[in-house]
């Protein structure tokens, strides 16, 4: 079989070392004679896994004192209701940058008033709105920092602009698809959450970075499992956590540290995105829907130009033969999408570019 | 290293074949050239995994038409609030047989009136109450069929008695720790749920068997992720499911079918429990706290008799040297506990009995 390049949007590529060491742990977890599939989460040798994962997360993102990192099940979709359950007293503000923002907004509306400060639906979410105010009487302001479907991302400048205008309103971010891909000033956030199945772990675990003092301010009853304090107090072990996904997350965090941390991976991510967007911009066949200044470094959608639309299936077939996996575009955008998360190396992106150029040469 | 016998209460022993095949899938999922850690849940070769897991679950438990089997994250603890969220209009009844029942009752109380029909706290939950009525004006009646901590289980006779007196009240059961260990008449239940990390899968996935027509009868707003209909409509794929735990669950279901199904495994479970309880009953040192007629086939707690209490640490040390893993008792019961789930074979139980007898011979 030809070498496979994994451009899946999520669950997605993980470092080979993480895969290899996870497989070893499935056979024998760290020499204890048992599989990681069958060890107790209360075993004295599992607690260090959770502790080290939290510590490394804090180290890599330079998370200040007063924050906890917890690992839960249920995905970011469960966070869409946990956030308002814990945080929405009367009113919250959301920036709508696509499907995942919309889902988060929908859940919040059951808990109080929701102000949608801006929305880029007018151009199918191909840009990040920037001209809006954040109402200062809101319990929080919610953003989605990277939009996998449309290939847009809040740039460092866009984030800085938000930090400047958020004032004293707690900032909450869904960073499912760009966490650990670049440095982030965590001190600006009350909560950062995300499904871990992109830059961090296999499917089945969700991370939440939370400033402890933002909790306990709503009056409603919160079901035990939906209350962040339950999982903070339980150190992610109030109930049985997703053991293997957390262990794989730890392996990824170790890999990232070894790689040089988020500053080093950001450099490579910038380089990968530069190579791929350059190829798209110079292409006779392809074009990218997102506006250049808001382009995502993680998810790169591209479509065939109007006059080449009939080549859709042929390119998918050609790319598959060349070992490109998961590049079919999301149905809301069409065309193609290459997700180039942390674990994708430059060689993988160059292979995709070569594949695009080879295809172009035939047409 | 001496052979390890895994008596963990959960996460717990899985069939060796499941462990081996999961490890293979971590390296290369069914020959697709990608790890199961990095495949998309939307990949055309993952849907059959979910479909076959549901179909095998139905086949093995002889689940009638009108029921669905869904796989979720969050554990049984999340079900403790999902059940009342979806089902409790005004009033629900619960049988209190221990810690897990109590937790379920606590969550339900936020949603309506809860009638505790009976409780065995008076004797530290060492028996299953049988003398109670089920109020016929309740939205449902909830039971915990096996109590891992106290080693009690609702026997077939106890269940039959409940079927006889439940009338038209929907019956809901937490079967986290005895699902698939014996045949169950699923037609008697509205919902059966459980964390899968005992007889079915590694930690990170929860199963729910649900009769579709019991839903949609409460008036409250239900957050999308907590609404069973979301996951039924989405075929367990509304959002990214725990991919690897579901695949391991499928492997366990295949193993169980190959073994001869739940009838065959029940025979072995009866035999294993018989051997272990006989050893406890005949022992000079040990005794079992649970009353004989309510003893669990899955979790066997045993304690040192009063005059031998000082041997606690010595036995734990001795057993560990003999390869017995996870036999320290739960702090609420003390002593020791051997969990002998489906994947534990007779040889494992005999090894434990030999270990107990060897220890006894020294004292």
XYZ file of C-alpha atoms in Angstrom:
726
model
C 0.000 0.000 0.000
C 1.156 3.538 -0.832
C 2.040 5.733 2.154
C -1.144 7.270 3.557
C -1.248 10.967 4.406
C -3.976 11.634 6.934
C -5.767 14.948 6.309
C -8.874 14.009 8.327
C -10.597 16.929 10.065
C -11.054 14.992 13.303
C -10.498 12.430 14.690
C -7.247 13.076 12.914
C -3.547 12.462 12.562
C -1.518 11.837 15.720
C 2.272 11.574 16.019
C 3.550 8.114 15.042
C 5.265 7.874 18.403
C 1.929 8.374 20.187
C 0.340 5.635 18.116
C 3.237 3.241 18.704
C 3.360 3.830 22.458
C -0.415 3.594 22.801
C -0.314 0.215 21.030
C 2.386 -0.919 23.455
C 0.263 0.196 26.415
C -2.700 -1.753 25.051
C -0.553 -4.888 25.305
C 1.197 -3.997 28.574
C 0.824 -0.694 30.375
C 4.275 0.478 31.457
C 5.416 -3.006 32.445
C 2.643 -3.659 34.973
C 1.547 -6.822 33.186
C -1.906 -5.460 32.336
C -3.376 -3.710 29.312
C -4.282 -0.039 29.619
C -7.746 -1.228 28.564
C -8.170 -3.118 31.841
C -6.342 -1.095 34.490
C -8.287 0.629 37.222
C -8.359 4.419 37.008
C -7.764 4.235 40.760
C -4.558 2.238 40.294
C -1.630 4.017 41.891
C 0.133 4.081 38.551
C -2.680 5.856 36.690
C -2.946 8.958 38.878
C 0.505 10.126 37.661
C -0.825 9.985 34.078
C -3.569 12.500 34.860
C -1.241 14.607 36.994
C 1.471 14.758 34.334
C -1.068 15.518 31.586
C -2.392 18.478 33.581
C 1.116 19.674 34.454
C 2.380 19.424 30.864
C -0.712 21.167 29.523
C -0.007 24.020 31.950
C 3.671 24.108 31.072
C 3.186 24.050 27.300
C 0.532 26.776 27.282
C 2.176 28.719 30.090
C -1.075 28.596 32.069
C -0.980 30.901 35.091
C -1.848 30.073 38.711
C -5.530 29.798 39.517
C -6.396 27.626 36.523
C -7.133 23.902 36.384
C -7.047 21.552 33.414
C -9.646 18.782 33.521
C -10.369 15.879 31.191
C -13.969 14.820 30.583
C -16.083 12.699 28.252
C -18.888 13.875 25.989
C -17.046 16.070 23.511
C -17.200 19.815 22.895
C -20.908 19.351 22.141
C -21.544 18.613 25.815
C -19.576 21.751 26.705
C -22.046 23.778 24.633
C -24.565 23.197 27.439
C -22.118 22.908 30.348
C -20.817 26.432 29.716
C -24.207 28.158 30.084
C -25.274 25.739 32.839
C -22.315 26.915 34.930
C -21.869 30.465 33.702
C -25.017 32.003 32.229
C -26.940 33.943 34.863
C -28.936 36.344 32.717
C -27.206 37.175 29.478
C -24.289 35.981 27.372
C -22.708 37.181 24.140
C -21.529 34.941 21.297
C -19.577 35.565 18.121
C -21.073 33.446 15.338
C -18.381 32.167 12.986
C -20.040 28.992 11.757
C -21.731 25.688 12.547
C -20.003 25.076 15.879
C -20.705 28.612 17.116
C -24.320 28.188 16.055
C -24.633 24.957 18.010
C -23.139 26.611 21.087
C -25.556 29.543 20.723
C -28.536 27.199 20.374
C -27.749 25.458 23.673
C -27.122 28.711 25.528
C -30.518 30.129 24.550
C -32.229 27.643 26.870
C -30.434 29.193 29.848
C -30.850 32.936 29.327
C -30.638 35.806 26.887
C -28.057 35.399 24.145
C -26.656 38.314 22.190
C -25.087 37.361 18.873
C -22.611 40.227 18.540
C -21.758 39.472 14.919
C -22.182 36.739 12.328
C -20.470 35.971 9.028
C -23.288 33.853 7.602
C -23.784 36.468 4.848
C -20.687 35.109 3.088
C -20.975 31.478 4.213
C -18.629 32.088 7.149
C -15.622 32.716 4.906
C -14.421 35.549 7.128
C -14.181 36.490 10.824
C -16.348 39.497 11.792
C -14.332 42.208 13.534
C -16.558 45.249 13.732
C -18.696 44.702 16.830
C -19.005 45.661 20.471
C -19.130 43.283 23.410
C -21.960 44.248 25.822
C -20.361 44.836 29.193
C -23.363 43.506 31.132
C -22.892 39.945 29.867
C -21.933 36.960 32.011
C -19.433 35.932 29.348
C -18.399 36.332 25.723
C -17.944 33.150 23.686
C -15.761 32.607 20.618
C -14.788 29.674 18.404
C -11.147 30.295 17.616
C -10.881 27.989 14.605
C -13.636 26.900 12.252
C -12.820 23.496 10.790
C -15.550 23.557 8.168
C -14.882 26.966 6.603
C -11.151 27.119 7.204
C -11.176 30.350 9.150
C -9.316 31.134 12.347
C -9.122 34.042 14.731
C -5.628 35.335 14.035
C -3.383 36.625 16.813
C -4.456 40.143 15.785
C -8.152 39.238 15.917
C -7.649 37.732 19.382
C -5.733 40.807 20.537
C -8.609 42.973 19.370
C -11.013 40.849 21.439
C -8.764 41.046 24.512
C -8.841 44.826 24.124
C -12.596 45.117 23.920
C -13.806 42.330 26.194
C -13.209 44.468 29.284
C -14.274 42.664 32.435
C -16.540 40.201 30.661
C -15.220 36.626 31.121
C -13.946 35.294 27.802
C -14.773 31.691 26.874
C -13.333 29.916 23.852
C -13.962 26.679 22.008
C -10.441 25.791 20.848
C -11.223 22.238 19.742
C -9.298 22.526 16.531
C -6.398 24.863 17.232
C -5.455 24.209 20.846
C -1.698 23.746 21.249
C -1.070 24.846 17.654
C 0.191 28.278 18.763
C 0.898 30.191 21.972
C -2.214 31.625 23.620
C -2.413 34.123 26.464
C -4.539 31.914 28.726
C -4.766 34.655 31.350
C -7.255 36.421 29.067
C -9.735 33.537 29.328
C -12.171 32.272 31.940
C -12.648 28.929 30.165
C -11.012 27.272 27.170
C -12.455 23.932 26.102
C -12.395 21.526 23.230
C -12.800 18.020 21.949
C -9.289 16.597 22.054
C -9.505 14.552 18.851
C -7.519 16.980 16.711
C -4.194 18.167 18.088
C -4.183 16.142 21.274
C -5.752 12.707 21.499
C -7.954 10.064 19.937
C -11.722 10.558 20.181
C -13.331 10.237 23.590
C -11.801 12.938 25.739
C -12.511 16.654 26.155
C -10.196 19.164 27.802
C -11.345 22.146 29.857
C -8.962 24.843 31.070
C -10.803 26.805 33.700
C -10.099 29.665 36.036
C -11.514 28.394 39.306
C -12.796 31.718 40.589
C -15.279 32.188 37.737
C -17.445 29.344 39.054
C -20.256 29.343 41.607
C -21.898 32.546 40.431
C -25.131 31.202 38.941
C -28.045 30.282 41.162
C -29.595 27.372 39.283
C -29.173 23.760 40.354
C -26.492 22.102 38.243
C -26.569 18.300 37.805
C -23.464 16.833 39.432
C -21.822 15.632 36.213
C -22.434 18.965 34.467
C -20.920 21.026 37.278
C -17.293 21.915 36.552
C -16.599 21.970 40.305
C -17.353 18.234 40.475
C -14.540 17.460 38.064
C -12.144 20.018 39.520
C -12.675 18.600 43.012
C -12.369 15.056 41.658
C -9.201 15.854 39.699
C -10.870 14.513 36.512
C -11.627 11.302 38.434
C -15.030 11.958 39.980
C -16.196 9.033 37.908
C -14.329 6.661 35.605
C -12.533 8.868 33.073
C -11.677 7.835 29.491
C -8.433 6.129 30.501
C -6.819 5.334 27.149
C -7.631 8.667 25.449
C -6.140 10.511 28.445
C -2.989 8.390 28.251
C -2.652 9.096 24.519
C -3.135 12.797 25.281
C -0.248 12.615 27.728
C 1.926 10.957 25.066
C 1.051 13.759 22.628
C 1.885 16.417 25.209
C 5.259 14.731 25.828
C 5.860 14.610 22.078
C 5.031 18.298 21.754
C 7.408 19.228 24.561
C 10.142 17.147 22.940
C 9.389 18.911 19.661
C 10.148 22.257 21.290
C 6.731 23.280 22.556
C 3.975 25.372 21.017
C 6.380 28.065 19.795
C 8.252 25.473 17.725
C 5.120 23.765 16.432
C 3.627 27.147 15.527
C 6.628 27.835 13.274
C 6.079 24.541 11.466
C 2.329 25.170 11.275
C 2.963 28.583 9.690
C 5.339 27.009 7.168
C 2.890 24.205 6.278
C 0.027 26.669 5.802
C 2.250 28.943 3.703
C 3.185 26.097 1.347
C -0.388 24.897 0.914
C -2.045 28.305 0.493
C 0.684 29.347 -1.969
C -0.087 26.277 -4.064
C -3.802 27.070 -3.973
C -3.276 30.741 -4.832
C -1.004 29.864 -7.770
C -3.254 27.121 -9.036
C -5.133 27.259 -12.342
C -7.709 24.726 -11.073
C -8.190 25.382 -7.381
C -9.109 28.311 -5.178
C -9.658 28.830 -1.444
C -12.981 30.201 -0.174
C -11.721 31.882 3.037
C -10.473 35.476 2.957
C -6.659 35.509 3.228
C -6.382 37.416 6.513
C -8.672 34.954 8.337
C -7.318 31.745 6.871
C -6.892 28.847 9.242
C -3.507 27.217 9.731
C -5.240 23.995 10.706
C -7.954 23.394 8.109
C -7.474 24.371 4.491
C -10.586 24.052 2.322
C -10.142 24.460 -1.423
C -12.551 24.096 -4.299
C -12.320 23.729 -8.057
C -12.792 26.969 -9.962
C -16.148 27.316 -11.713
C -14.854 26.149 -15.099
C -13.340 22.957 -13.635
C -16.237 21.826 -11.423
C -16.660 18.609 -13.379
C -13.252 17.399 -12.158
C -14.496 16.969 -8.565
C -14.765 13.172 -8.523
C -11.690 12.696 -10.682
C -9.494 14.652 -8.277
C -10.849 12.789 -5.260
C -10.050 9.498 -6.974
C -6.607 10.671 -8.076
C -5.763 12.008 -4.623
C -6.892 8.771 -2.978
C -4.620 6.789 -5.303
C -1.749 9.055 -4.277
C -2.376 8.243 -0.599
C -4.266 11.392 0.411
C -6.820 10.463 3.084
C -9.800 12.496 4.280
C -9.591 15.383 1.831
C -13.222 15.425 0.758
C -14.651 18.823 1.729
C -17.452 19.301 4.226
C -20.837 19.344 2.507
C -21.442 22.960 3.627
C -18.420 24.147 1.625
C -17.968 21.410 -0.948
C -14.745 20.688 -2.772
C -11.824 19.566 -0.658
C -10.269 20.145 2.723
C -6.845 19.339 4.047
C -6.549 19.409 7.826
C -2.914 19.939 8.709
C -2.813 19.602 12.463
C 0.319 19.578 14.621
C 1.202 15.983 13.805
C 1.251 16.557 10.040
C 4.779 17.238 8.876
C 5.990 19.445 6.010
C 6.611 16.403 3.847
C 2.905 15.495 4.036
C 1.870 18.951 2.872
C 4.436 18.828 0.063
C 3.046 15.457 -1.010
C -0.425 16.980 -1.233
C 0.878 19.971 -3.192
C 2.656 17.621 -5.593
C -0.562 15.653 -5.977
C -2.472 18.870 -6.801
C 0.182 19.968 -9.300
C 0.346 16.540 -10.949
C -3.404 16.605 -11.341
C -3.290 20.117 -12.747
C -0.647 19.087 -15.269
C -3.065 16.503 -16.651
C -5.737 19.173 -17.239
C 6.814 -11.499 36.120
C 4.262 -13.916 37.579
C 1.001 -14.223 35.623
C -1.338 -11.417 36.655
C -4.977 -12.185 37.455
C -7.065 -9.053 37.035
C -9.823 -8.790 39.657
C -10.310 -5.022 39.231
C -13.873 -3.792 39.800
C -13.796 -1.556 36.729
C -12.182 -0.697 34.409
C -11.563 -4.396 34.458
C -10.465 -7.540 32.704
C -11.236 -7.904 29.000
C -10.754 -11.000 26.830
C -7.139 -11.390 25.672
C -8.383 -11.524 22.089
C -10.028 -8.110 22.495
C -6.802 -6.660 23.861
C -4.713 -8.187 21.074
C -7.035 -7.043 18.290
C -7.384 -3.552 19.760
C -3.593 -3.263 19.818
C -3.496 -4.330 16.158
C -6.123 -1.702 15.294
C -4.068 0.974 17.063
C -1.256 0.190 14.631
C -3.415 -0.370 11.542
C -7.202 -0.405 11.556
C -8.379 -3.355 9.474
C -5.712 -2.854 6.829
C -6.659 0.708 5.929
C -3.153 1.981 6.655
C -4.286 4.227 9.522
C -4.510 3.801 13.286
C -7.940 3.543 14.871
C -6.744 6.529 16.926
C -6.730 8.736 13.828
C -9.587 7.523 11.627
C -12.619 9.708 11.085
C -15.800 8.487 12.729
C -17.404 9.463 9.424
C -15.110 7.129 7.469
C -17.135 4.639 5.476
C -15.386 1.799 7.271
C -16.304 2.973 10.778
C -20.094 3.069 10.362
C -20.163 -0.761 10.087
C -18.444 -0.940 13.502
C -21.292 0.951 15.181
C -23.923 -0.922 13.170
C -22.482 -4.346 14.008
C -22.074 -3.426 17.689
C -25.749 -2.460 17.902
C -26.835 -5.545 15.960
C -24.751 -7.940 18.084
C -25.947 -6.321 21.296
C -29.523 -6.916 20.123
C -28.785 -10.478 19.073
C -26.958 -11.479 22.256
C -29.597 -10.039 24.597
C -32.469 -11.017 22.321
C -33.658 -7.397 22.306
C -37.126 -7.055 20.761
C -38.252 -4.664 18.021
C -38.793 -1.054 19.062
C -35.539 -0.770 21.019
C -32.329 0.999 20.073
C -28.832 0.538 21.456
C -26.750 3.718 21.582
C -23.174 4.375 22.655
C -22.342 7.611 24.477
C -19.590 9.234 26.518
C -19.779 10.433 30.109
C -20.315 7.173 32.000
C -23.282 5.886 33.991
C -22.896 8.965 36.220
C -24.106 11.150 33.361
C -27.063 8.797 32.894
C -28.075 9.499 36.487
C -29.187 12.943 35.291
C -30.103 12.017 31.696
C -32.716 9.524 32.906
C -34.752 12.062 34.924
C -34.094 14.804 32.352
C -35.806 12.665 29.714
C -38.254 10.689 31.826
C -39.218 12.368 35.102
C -42.379 14.442 34.691
C -43.636 14.576 38.265
C -42.608 11.574 40.301
C -40.254 8.633 40.069
C -39.555 5.634 42.309
C -36.116 4.243 43.124
C -34.905 1.140 44.920
C -31.885 2.048 47.031
C -29.349 -0.778 47.088
C -26.157 1.201 47.633
C -23.861 4.013 46.580
C -24.757 3.980 42.893
C -28.497 3.947 43.599
C -27.996 6.819 46.023
C -26.161 8.861 43.406
C -28.945 8.204 40.889
C -31.561 9.237 43.465
C -29.675 12.441 44.301
C -29.655 13.557 40.649
C -33.330 12.684 40.119
C -34.435 14.801 43.078
C -33.583 17.982 41.137
C -36.174 17.059 38.526
C -39.217 16.043 40.585
C -40.515 14.010 43.480
C -38.570 10.856 44.224
C -40.007 7.962 46.191
C -37.422 5.634 47.685
C -39.472 2.447 47.842
C -36.967 0.573 49.991
C -33.388 0.821 51.190
C -30.944 -1.673 52.676
C -28.717 0.897 54.358
C -29.717 -0.550 57.744
C -27.365 -3.482 57.117
C -24.776 -1.650 55.004
C -26.484 -2.776 51.786
C -25.615 -6.433 52.323
C -29.038 -7.531 51.062
C -31.606 -6.623 48.409
C -34.914 -5.334 49.853
C -37.906 -7.267 48.535
C -40.868 -6.225 50.608
C -42.127 -3.020 49.008
C -44.772 -1.688 46.650
C -44.126 0.309 43.476
C -46.427 3.372 43.325
C -48.412 3.092 40.120
C -48.507 6.860 39.534
C -44.763 7.097 38.952
C -43.099 8.028 35.676
C -40.652 5.176 36.158
C -39.134 2.769 38.662
C -35.321 2.606 38.828
C -33.148 -0.284 39.986
C -29.426 -1.029 40.130
C -29.192 -4.709 39.219
C -25.709 -5.341 40.590
C -23.915 -3.503 43.358
C -20.172 -3.679 42.809
C -19.227 -2.324 46.222
C -21.372 -4.584 48.429
C -21.400 -7.649 46.206
C -25.154 -7.924 45.928
C -27.169 -8.572 42.804
C -30.843 -8.742 41.945
C -31.253 -12.460 41.294
C -33.500 -13.764 38.510
C -36.163 -14.337 41.179
C -35.822 -10.785 42.512
C -36.140 -9.425 38.988
C -39.178 -11.623 38.295
C -40.802 -10.271 41.435
C -40.196 -6.708 40.169
C -41.639 -7.560 36.739
C -44.732 -8.848 38.528
C -45.278 -5.759 40.619
C -44.078 -2.951 38.350
C -47.385 -2.970 36.445
C -47.453 -0.272 33.790
C -44.696 1.794 35.344
C -41.685 1.961 32.981
C -38.766 0.012 34.467
C -35.277 1.525 34.228
C -32.109 -0.300 35.219
C -28.488 0.566 35.751
C -26.771 -2.640 34.613
C -23.236 -1.253 34.510
C -21.725 -4.259 36.222
C -23.802 -7.246 35.143
C -24.877 -6.473 31.591
C -24.280 -9.443 29.273
C -23.424 -11.708 32.222
C -26.808 -13.459 32.053
C -29.954 -13.466 29.907
C -32.322 -10.587 30.669
C -35.891 -10.122 29.470
C -35.301 -6.725 27.885
C -38.977 -6.397 26.971
C -39.664 -5.672 30.650
C -37.544 -2.496 30.555
C -37.968 1.019 29.202
C -34.257 1.823 29.558
C -31.182 -0.218 30.487
C -27.921 1.688 30.740
C -24.425 1.314 32.057
C -20.808 2.301 31.920
C -19.251 -0.270 29.598
C -15.935 -0.655 31.453
C -16.803 -3.958 33.107
C -18.171 -6.697 30.851
C -17.950 -4.854 27.562
C -15.240 -2.325 26.832
C -12.419 -0.157 28.128
C -13.350 3.059 29.957
C -14.896 5.848 27.922
C -18.129 4.477 26.521
C -21.626 4.072 27.952
C -24.363 1.889 26.489
C -28.066 2.724 26.569
C -30.751 0.260 25.491
C -33.933 2.237 25.058
C -37.492 1.608 23.965
C -38.092 4.487 21.602
C -41.737 5.037 22.474
C -41.021 5.959 26.109
C -39.413 9.248 25.034
C -40.944 12.653 24.375
C -43.334 12.611 27.333
C -41.792 15.282 29.567
C -42.363 18.953 28.874
C -39.087 20.497 29.994
C -36.430 21.676 27.573
C -33.679 19.081 27.288
C -30.181 20.191 26.215
C -29.361 18.578 22.881
C -26.592 16.315 24.159
C -28.703 15.112 27.097
C -31.689 14.207 24.939
C -31.730 10.498 24.092
C -33.513 11.311 20.832
C -30.445 13.227 19.632
C -28.319 10.110 19.872
C -30.979 7.763 18.537
C -31.506 10.011 15.498
C -27.750 10.362 15.072
C -27.151 6.608 15.364
C -24.623 7.269 18.187
C -22.842 9.669 15.809
C -24.512 13.012 16.501
C -21.078 14.149 17.577
C -17.714 12.414 17.583
C -18.209 9.190 19.542
C -15.478 7.419 21.565
C -14.159 5.524 18.547
C -11.671 3.095 20.103
C -13.834 2.111 23.100
C -16.723 1.359 20.721
C -14.457 -0.777 18.543
C -13.226 -2.716 21.587
C -16.861 -3.179 22.626
C -17.580 -4.694 19.230
C -14.632 -7.066 19.640
C -15.981 -8.133 23.054
C -19.443 -8.717 21.620
C -17.933 -10.871 18.859
C -15.947 -12.786 21.485
C -19.077 -13.351 23.551
C -21.001 -14.635 20.536
C -18.137 -16.966 19.693
C -18.147 -18.140 23.317
C -21.749 -19.226 22.940
C -23.621 -16.104 23.988
C -24.981 -14.955 27.334
C -26.469 -18.358 28.169
C -23.026 -19.965 27.893
C -21.250 -17.191 29.777
C -23.898 -17.313 32.503
C -23.086 -20.989 33.076
C -19.427 -20.155 33.513
C -20.259 -17.169 35.726
C -22.387 -19.412 37.966
C -19.556 -21.931 38.202
C -16.945 -19.262 39.011
C -19.148 -17.729 41.716
C -19.881 -21.186 43.159
C -16.167 -22.000 43.481
C -15.296 -18.681 45.107
C -18.224 -18.481 47.532
C -17.647 -22.116 48.539
C -14.047 -21.267 49.403
C -15.177 -18.270 51.436
C -17.891 -20.225 53.264
C -15.476 -23.021 54.128
C -12.699 -20.697 55.183
C -11.419 -20.369 58.715
C -10.082 -16.846 58.006
C -12.508 -15.236 55.593
C -16.220 -14.506 55.413
C -18.512 -12.766 52.934
C -20.692 -9.856 54.075
C -23.569 -10.252 51.572
C -26.525 -12.505 52.401
C -26.297 -15.734 50.361
C -29.514 -15.332 48.359
C -28.495 -11.868 47.099
C -24.848 -12.581 46.393
C -23.429 -11.119 43.196
C -21.901 -13.345 40.542
C -19.767 -10.441 39.386
C -18.258 -8.889 42.529
C -17.301 -10.987 45.509
C -16.310 -9.012 48.609
C -14.804 -10.954 51.498
C -13.346 -9.850 54.809
C -11.182 -11.364 57.499
C -13.099 -12.728 60.465
C -12.909 -10.579 63.611
C -10.124 -12.632 65.192
C -7.910 -12.358 62.096
C -8.306 -8.644 61.317
C -4.600 -8.004 61.856
C -3.785 -10.119 58.772
C -5.287 -7.530 56.377
C -2.036 -6.064 55.024
C -0.265 -9.411 55.062
C -2.905 -11.028 52.845
C -2.887 -8.095 50.414
C 0.880 -8.389 50.125
C 0.761 -12.181 49.768
C -1.981 -12.027 47.137
C -0.094 -9.382 45.152
C 2.992 -11.625 45.123
C 0.837 -14.450 43.800
C -0.305 -12.234 40.892
C -3.712 -11.221 42.228
C -4.482 -7.685 41.008
C -7.125 -5.273 42.276
C -8.435 -7.314 45.208
C -8.323 -4.569 47.814
C -11.888 -4.053 49.037
C -13.825 -0.837 48.628
C -13.380 1.455 51.643
C -17.127 1.254 52.415
C -16.867 -2.505 52.988
C -13.198 -3.011 53.757
C -11.354 -6.286 53.339
C -11.086 -7.662 49.845
C -13.080 -7.891 46.656
C -12.659 -10.114 43.628
C -14.523 -8.948 40.552
C -15.008 -11.938 38.303
C -16.537 -10.491 35.158
C -17.233 -12.382 31.925
C -13.623 -12.323 30.773
C -12.294 -13.973 33.942
C -11.964 -17.702 33.395
C -12.364 -20.541 35.904
C -8.605 -20.927 36.145
C -8.306 -17.354 37.447
C -10.843 -18.007 40.175
C -9.111 -21.252 41.093
C -5.803 -19.401 41.339
C -7.386 -16.959 43.782
C -8.898 -19.776 45.834
C -5.507 -21.506 45.973
C -3.946 -18.214 47.091
C -6.533 -17.903 49.878
C -6.009 -21.503 50.987
C -2.217 -21.201 50.894
C -2.473 -18.115 53.054
C -4.834 -19.856 55.442
C -2.429 -22.797 55.753
C 0.208 -20.381 57.023
C -2.087 -19.129 59.802
